Coordinates of C-alpha atoms and ligand atoms in Angstrom, one line a residue:
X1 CA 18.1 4.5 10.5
X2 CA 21.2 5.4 9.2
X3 CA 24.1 2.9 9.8
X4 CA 25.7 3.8 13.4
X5 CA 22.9 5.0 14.9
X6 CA 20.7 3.5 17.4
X7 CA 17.1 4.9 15.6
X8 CA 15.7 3.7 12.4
X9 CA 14.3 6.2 9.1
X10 CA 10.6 5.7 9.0
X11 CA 11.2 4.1 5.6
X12 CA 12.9 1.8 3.2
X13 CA 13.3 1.2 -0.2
X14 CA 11.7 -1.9 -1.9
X15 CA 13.2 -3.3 -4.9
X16 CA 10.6 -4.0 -7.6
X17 CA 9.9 -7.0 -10.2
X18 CA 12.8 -7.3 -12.7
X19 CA 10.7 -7.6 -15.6
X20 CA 7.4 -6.2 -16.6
X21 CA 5.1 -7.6 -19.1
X22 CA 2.7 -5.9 -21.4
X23 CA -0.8 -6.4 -22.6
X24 CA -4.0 -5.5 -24.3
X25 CA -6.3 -5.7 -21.4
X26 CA -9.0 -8.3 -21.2
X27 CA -12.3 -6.2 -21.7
X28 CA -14.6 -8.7 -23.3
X29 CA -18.0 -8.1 -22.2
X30 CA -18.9 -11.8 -22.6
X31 CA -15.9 -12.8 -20.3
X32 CA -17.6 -12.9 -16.7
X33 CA -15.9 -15.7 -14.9
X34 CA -14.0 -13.8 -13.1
X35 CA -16.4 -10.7 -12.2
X36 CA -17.6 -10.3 -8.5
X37 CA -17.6 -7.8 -5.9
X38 CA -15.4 -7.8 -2.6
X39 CA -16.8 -6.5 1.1
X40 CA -14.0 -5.6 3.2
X41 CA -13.4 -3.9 6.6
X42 CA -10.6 -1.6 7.4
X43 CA -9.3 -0.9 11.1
X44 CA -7.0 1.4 11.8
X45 CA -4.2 0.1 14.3
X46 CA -2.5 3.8 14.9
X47 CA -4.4 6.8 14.5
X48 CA -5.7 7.7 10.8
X49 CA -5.9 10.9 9.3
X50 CA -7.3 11.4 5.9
X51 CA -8.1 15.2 5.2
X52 CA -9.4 16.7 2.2
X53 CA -12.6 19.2 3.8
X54 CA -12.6 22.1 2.1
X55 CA -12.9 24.8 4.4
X56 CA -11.2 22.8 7.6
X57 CA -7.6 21.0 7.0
X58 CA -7.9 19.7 10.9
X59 CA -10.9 17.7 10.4
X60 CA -10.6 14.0 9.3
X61 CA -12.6 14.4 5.7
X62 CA -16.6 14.3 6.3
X63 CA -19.2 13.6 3.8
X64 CA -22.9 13.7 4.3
X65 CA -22.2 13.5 7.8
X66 CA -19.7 10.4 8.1
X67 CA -16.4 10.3 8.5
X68 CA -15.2 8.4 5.2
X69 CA -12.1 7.4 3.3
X70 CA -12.2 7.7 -0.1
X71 CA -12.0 5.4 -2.6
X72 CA -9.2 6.7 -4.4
X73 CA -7.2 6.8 -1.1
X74 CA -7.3 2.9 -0.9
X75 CA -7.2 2.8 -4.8
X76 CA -3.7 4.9 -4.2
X77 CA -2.7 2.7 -1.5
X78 CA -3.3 -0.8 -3.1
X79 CA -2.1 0.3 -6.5
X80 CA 1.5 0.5 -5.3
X81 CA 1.4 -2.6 -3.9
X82 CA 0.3 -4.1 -6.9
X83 CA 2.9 -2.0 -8.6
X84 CA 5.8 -3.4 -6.5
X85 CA 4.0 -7.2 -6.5
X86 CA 3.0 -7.9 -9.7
X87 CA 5.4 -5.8 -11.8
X88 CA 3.8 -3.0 -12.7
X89 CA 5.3 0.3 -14.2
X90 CA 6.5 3.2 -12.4
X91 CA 2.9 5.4 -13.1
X92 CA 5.2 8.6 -12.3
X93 CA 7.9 8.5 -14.5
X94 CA 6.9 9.1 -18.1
X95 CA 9.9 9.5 -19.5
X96 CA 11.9 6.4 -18.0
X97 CA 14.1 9.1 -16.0
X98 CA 16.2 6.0 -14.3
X99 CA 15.3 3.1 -15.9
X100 CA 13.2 2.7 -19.0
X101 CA 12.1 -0.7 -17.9
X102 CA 9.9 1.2 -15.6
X103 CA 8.8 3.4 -17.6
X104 CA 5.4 4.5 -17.4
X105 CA 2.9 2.5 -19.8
X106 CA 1.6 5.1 -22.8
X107 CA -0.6 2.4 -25.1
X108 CA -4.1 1.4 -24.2
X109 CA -3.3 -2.1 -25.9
X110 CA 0.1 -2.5 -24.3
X111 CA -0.2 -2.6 -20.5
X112 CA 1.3 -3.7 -17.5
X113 CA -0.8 -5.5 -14.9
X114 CA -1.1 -2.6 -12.5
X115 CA -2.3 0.0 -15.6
X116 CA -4.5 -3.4 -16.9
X117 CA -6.6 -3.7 -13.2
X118 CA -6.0 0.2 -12.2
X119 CA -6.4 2.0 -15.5
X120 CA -4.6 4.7 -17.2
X121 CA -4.8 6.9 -19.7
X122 CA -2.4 8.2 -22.9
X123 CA -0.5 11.1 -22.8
X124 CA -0.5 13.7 -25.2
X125 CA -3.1 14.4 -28.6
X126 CA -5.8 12.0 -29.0
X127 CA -5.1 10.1 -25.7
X128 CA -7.1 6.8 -24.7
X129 CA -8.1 6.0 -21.9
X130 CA -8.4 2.7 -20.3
X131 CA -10.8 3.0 -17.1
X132 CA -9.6 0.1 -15.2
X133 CA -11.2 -3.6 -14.1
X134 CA -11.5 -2.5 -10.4
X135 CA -13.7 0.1 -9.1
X136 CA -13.4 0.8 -4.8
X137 CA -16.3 2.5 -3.1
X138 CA -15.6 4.9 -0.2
X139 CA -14.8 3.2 3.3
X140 CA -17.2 3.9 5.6
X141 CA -17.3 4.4 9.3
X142 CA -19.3 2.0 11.5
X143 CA -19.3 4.4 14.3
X144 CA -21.7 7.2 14.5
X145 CA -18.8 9.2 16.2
X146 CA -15.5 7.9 15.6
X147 CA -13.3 8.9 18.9
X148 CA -11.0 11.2 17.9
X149 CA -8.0 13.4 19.1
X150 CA -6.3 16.8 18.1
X151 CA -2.8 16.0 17.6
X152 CA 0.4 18.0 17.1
X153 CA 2.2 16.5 13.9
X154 CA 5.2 17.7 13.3
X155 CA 6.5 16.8 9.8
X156 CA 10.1 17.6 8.2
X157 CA 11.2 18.3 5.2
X158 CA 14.9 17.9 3.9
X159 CA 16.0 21.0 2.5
X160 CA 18.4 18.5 0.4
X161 CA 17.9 15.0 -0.5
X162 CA 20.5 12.9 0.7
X163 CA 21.0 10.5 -2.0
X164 CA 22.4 7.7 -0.4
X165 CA 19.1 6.6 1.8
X166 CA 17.0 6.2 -2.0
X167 CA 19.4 4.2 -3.2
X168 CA 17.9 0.8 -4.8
X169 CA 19.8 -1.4 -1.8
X170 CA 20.6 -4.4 -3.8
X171 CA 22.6 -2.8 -6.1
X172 CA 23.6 0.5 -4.2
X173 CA 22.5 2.7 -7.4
X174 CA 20.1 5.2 -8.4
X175 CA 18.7 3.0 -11.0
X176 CA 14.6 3.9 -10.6
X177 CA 14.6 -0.4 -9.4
X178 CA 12.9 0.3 -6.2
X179 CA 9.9 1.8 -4.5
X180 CA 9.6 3.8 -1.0
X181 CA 7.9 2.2 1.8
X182 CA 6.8 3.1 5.4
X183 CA 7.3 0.5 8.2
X184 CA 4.4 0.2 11.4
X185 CA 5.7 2.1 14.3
X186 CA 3.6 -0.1 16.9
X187 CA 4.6 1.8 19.7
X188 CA 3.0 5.1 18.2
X189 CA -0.6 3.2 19.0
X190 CA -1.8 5.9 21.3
X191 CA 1.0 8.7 22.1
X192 CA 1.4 11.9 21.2
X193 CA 3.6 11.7 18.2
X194 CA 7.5 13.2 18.4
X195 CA 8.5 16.4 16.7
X196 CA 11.7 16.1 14.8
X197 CA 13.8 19.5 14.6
X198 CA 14.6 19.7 10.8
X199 CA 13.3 22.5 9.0
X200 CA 9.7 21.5 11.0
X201 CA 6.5 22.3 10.5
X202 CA 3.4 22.1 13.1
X203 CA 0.2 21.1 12.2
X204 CA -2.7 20.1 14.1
X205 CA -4.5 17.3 12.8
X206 CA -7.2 15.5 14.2
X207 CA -7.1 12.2 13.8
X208 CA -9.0 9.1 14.5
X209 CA -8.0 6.8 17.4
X210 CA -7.3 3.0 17.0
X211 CA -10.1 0.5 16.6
X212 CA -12.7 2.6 14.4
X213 CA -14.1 0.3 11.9
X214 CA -14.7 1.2 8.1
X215 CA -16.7 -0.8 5.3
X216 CA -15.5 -0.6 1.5
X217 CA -16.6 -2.8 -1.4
X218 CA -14.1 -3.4 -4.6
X219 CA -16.3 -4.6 -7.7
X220 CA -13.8 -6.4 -10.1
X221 CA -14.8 -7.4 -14.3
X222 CA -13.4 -9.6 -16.4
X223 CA -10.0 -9.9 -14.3
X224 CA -7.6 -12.5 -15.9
X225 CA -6.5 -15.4 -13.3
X226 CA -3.5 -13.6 -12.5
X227 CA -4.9 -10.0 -11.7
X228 CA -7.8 -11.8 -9.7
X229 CA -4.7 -13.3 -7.7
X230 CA -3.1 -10.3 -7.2
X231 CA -5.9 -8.3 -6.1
X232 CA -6.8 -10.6 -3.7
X233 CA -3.3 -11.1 -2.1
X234 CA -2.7 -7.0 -1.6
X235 CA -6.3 -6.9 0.0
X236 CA -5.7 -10.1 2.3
X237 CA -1.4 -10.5 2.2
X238 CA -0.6 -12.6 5.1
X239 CA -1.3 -13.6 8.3
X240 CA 1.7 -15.3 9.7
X241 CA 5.3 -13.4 8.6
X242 CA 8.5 -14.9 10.5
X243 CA 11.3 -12.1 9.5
X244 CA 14.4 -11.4 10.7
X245 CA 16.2 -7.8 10.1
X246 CA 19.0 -8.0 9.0
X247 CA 21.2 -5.5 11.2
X248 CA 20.5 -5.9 14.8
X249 CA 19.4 -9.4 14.0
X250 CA 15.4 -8.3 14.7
X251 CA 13.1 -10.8 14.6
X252 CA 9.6 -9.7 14.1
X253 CA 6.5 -11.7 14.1
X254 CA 2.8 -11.3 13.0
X255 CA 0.4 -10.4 10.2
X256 CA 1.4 -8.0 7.5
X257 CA -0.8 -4.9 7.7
X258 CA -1.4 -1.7 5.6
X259 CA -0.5 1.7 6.1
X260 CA -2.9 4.8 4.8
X261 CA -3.5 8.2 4.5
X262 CA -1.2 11.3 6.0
X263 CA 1.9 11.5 8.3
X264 CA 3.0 8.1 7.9
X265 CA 6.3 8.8 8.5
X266 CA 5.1 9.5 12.3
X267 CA 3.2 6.2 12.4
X268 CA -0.2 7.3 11.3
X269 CA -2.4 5.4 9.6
X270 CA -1.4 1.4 10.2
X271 CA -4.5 -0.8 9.4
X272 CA -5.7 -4.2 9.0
X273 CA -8.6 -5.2 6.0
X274 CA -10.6 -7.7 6.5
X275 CA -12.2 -9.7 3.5
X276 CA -15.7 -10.7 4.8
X277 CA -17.6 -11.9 1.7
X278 CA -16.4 -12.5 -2.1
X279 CA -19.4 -13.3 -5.1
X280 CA -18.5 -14.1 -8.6
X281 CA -20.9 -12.4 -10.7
X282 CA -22.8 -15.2 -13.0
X283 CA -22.4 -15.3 -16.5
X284 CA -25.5 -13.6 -17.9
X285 CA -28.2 -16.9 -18.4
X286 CA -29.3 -15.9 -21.8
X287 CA -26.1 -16.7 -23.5
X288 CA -23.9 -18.8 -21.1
X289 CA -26.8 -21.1 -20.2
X290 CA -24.7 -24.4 -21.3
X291 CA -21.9 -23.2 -18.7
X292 CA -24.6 -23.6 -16.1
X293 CA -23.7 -20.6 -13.6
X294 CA -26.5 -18.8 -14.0
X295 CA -26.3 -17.2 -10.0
X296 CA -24.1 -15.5 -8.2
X297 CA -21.7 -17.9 -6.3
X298 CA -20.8 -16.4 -2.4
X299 CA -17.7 -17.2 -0.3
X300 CA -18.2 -16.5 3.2
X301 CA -16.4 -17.8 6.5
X302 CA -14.7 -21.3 5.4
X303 CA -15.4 -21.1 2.2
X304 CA -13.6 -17.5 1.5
X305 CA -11.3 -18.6 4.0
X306 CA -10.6 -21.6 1.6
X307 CA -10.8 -19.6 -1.4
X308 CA -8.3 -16.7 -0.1
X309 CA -5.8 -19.5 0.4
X310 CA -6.1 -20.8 -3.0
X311 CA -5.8 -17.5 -4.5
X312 CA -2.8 -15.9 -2.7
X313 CA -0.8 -19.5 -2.6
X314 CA 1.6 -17.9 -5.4
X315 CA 2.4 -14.6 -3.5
X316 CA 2.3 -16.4 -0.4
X317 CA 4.8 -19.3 -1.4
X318 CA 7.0 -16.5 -3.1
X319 CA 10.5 -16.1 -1.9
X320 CA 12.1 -13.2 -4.2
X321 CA 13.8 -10.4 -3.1
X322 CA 11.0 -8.4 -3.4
X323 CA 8.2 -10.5 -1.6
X324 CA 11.0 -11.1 1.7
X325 CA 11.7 -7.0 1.8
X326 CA 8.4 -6.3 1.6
X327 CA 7.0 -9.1 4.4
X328 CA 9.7 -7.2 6.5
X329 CA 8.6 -3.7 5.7
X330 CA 4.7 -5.0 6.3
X331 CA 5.0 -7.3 9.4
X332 CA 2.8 -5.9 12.7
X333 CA 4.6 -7.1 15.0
X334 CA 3.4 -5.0 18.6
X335 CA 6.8 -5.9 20.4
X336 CA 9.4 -4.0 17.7
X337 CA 12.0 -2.6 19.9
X338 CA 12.7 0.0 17.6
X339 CA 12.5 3.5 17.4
X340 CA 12.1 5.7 14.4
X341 CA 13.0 8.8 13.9
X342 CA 14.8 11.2 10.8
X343 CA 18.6 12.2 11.7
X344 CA 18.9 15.7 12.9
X345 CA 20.4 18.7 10.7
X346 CA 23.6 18.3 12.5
X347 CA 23.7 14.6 10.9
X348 CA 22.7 15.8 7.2
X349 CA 26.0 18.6 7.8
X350 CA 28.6 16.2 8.6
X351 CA 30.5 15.5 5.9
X352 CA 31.1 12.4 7.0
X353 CA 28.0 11.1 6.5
X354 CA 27.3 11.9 3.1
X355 CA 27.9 8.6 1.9
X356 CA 25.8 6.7 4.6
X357 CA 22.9 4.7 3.0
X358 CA 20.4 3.1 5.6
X359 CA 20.5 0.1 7.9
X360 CA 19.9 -3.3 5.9
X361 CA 16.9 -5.1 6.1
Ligands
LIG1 ZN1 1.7 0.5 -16.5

């Protein structure tokens, strides 16, 4: 992906919000508008890996006899969009190493809106911790026996870091202002994935094939309008993205879709949620009578459909920086032309290529 050359890096960077704002986090028992529960589906679109077995690092990760992802892999996964999104601190950098806007939130009563829905906890004596207003169960599997297939992935890893590609592109600095992404490799739905030949690895992994179905649930309490928003747009983001890439003049077409779990560089692990039911939690009868929800109210089919809209309008309708790049790094669009792949040592040893940064977007 490199300028000049004909392939595309697996990744980008994504410029974040510019500002962040911080607040004590709305806990109040009493405060049960906006508490509910989410069912979603997952699908993978190119094969999924998620390990963690103990004894057996091939196998996709097992428990009580299913193949599952875990909750804190979609927790992971959604939190950095929400990060990127809705402004949120950079959760890794405690000290503010580039850019102590970002720098990651340390007060339980001061908190950014991704450290507000996710959680977090204090660092050092005494620390407090705040557990977070969303709560994801493990996804799943449908399938009794997910189809699956041993494959030979064949990650890199730089010896050095060539500086250049993680460069925040908007202002061509090193300034902690931007996040790395993965695009969709569409092409990868089914093949055997490509070895690169820098300082390579082989593993065998084996992963699920396309099409495999998953069920997760998200419980939510007492999220503010805007966190309910947000939540709802990085589960559901959109349908229809129009984008054009910038060099090469690309356009791509489609819904955006995630990407999860291991070798995503390879194009493991594109999926698409589905939000199939959402119920607001009624305000407990006993003291909220006069409000007059005293049941549960469900959004299914139309209605959700309906309600989805309403929610994600802002994020939807939003035309920053941030929202384009990232409708262009998420966009599924089954006829990209392009391939991906890392530049070869030779490429990294040229001198004249140490000041290459990466194809615009
Ligand atoms: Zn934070």
């Amino acid at each position: 992906m490199p300028k000049d050359e004909t392939f595309w890096n697996p990744y980008r960077l994504i410029p974040v919000q510019d500002t962040i704002s911080k607040k004590r986090p709305l806990t109040d028992e009493k405060f049960r508008a906006n508490s509910g529960r989410i069912y979603c589906t997952i699908e993978n679109l190119t094969p999924l890996f998620i390990g963690g077995n103990r004894n057996n690092s091939q196998q996709f990760l097992i428990s009580n006899g299913k193949h599952i992802i875990p909750g804190s892999s979609l927790k992971g996964m959604l939190r950095s969009l929400a990060e990127i999104i809705g402004g949120g601190c950079s959760v890794t950098d405690s000290n503010g190493q580039f850019n102590r806007t970002y720098t990651a939130c340390n007060k339980v009563d001061s908190l950014c809106v991704t450290c507000r829905m996710f959680g977090m906890m204090e660092r050092g004596r005494g620390a407090r911790v705040h557990k977070g207003k969303i709560f994801i169960s493990d996804a799943l599997t449908r399938e009794e026996k997910p189809e699956t297939k041993l494959f030979d992935v064949q990650l890199f890893s730089h010896g050095t870091r060539h500086e250049p590609f993680y460069r925040t592109p908007q202002t061509g600095r090193l300034d902690g202002k931007s996040r790395k992404f993965y695009f969709h490799q569409p092409k990868r739905k089914n093949s055997a994935l490509e070895p690169t030949n820098i300082q390579k690895f082989v593993d065998k992994k084996n992963a699920i094939l396309p099409g495999c179905q998953f069920e997760f649930e998200i419980d939510f309490v007492s999220l503010e309008k805007f966190e309910l928003e947000l939540l709802v747009y990085i589960l559901a983001l959109e349908e229809n993205v129009d984008v054009i890439i910038e060099d090469g003049k690309i356009p791509l077409k489609g819904p955006m879709r995630h990407k999860l779990g291991y070798a995503k560089p390879l194009g493991l692990g594109s999926c698409r949620i589905d939000l199939n039911k959402i119920e607001y939690f009624a305000a407990p009868a006993e003291r909220f009578s006069s409000l007059g929800q005293t049941e549960n109210i469900v959004y299914e089919r139309d209605a959700l459909k309906t309600l989805i809209k309403t929610l994600t309008h802002r994020f939807v309708s939003d035309t920053s920086t941030t929202m384009q790049q990232l409708r262009k790094m998420m966009v599924w669009d089954e006829n990209d032309p392009r391939d991906f792949a890392y530049p070869k040592n030779h490429w990294f040893n040229n001198a004249s290529n140490s000041e290459k940064a990466l194809k615009h977007i």
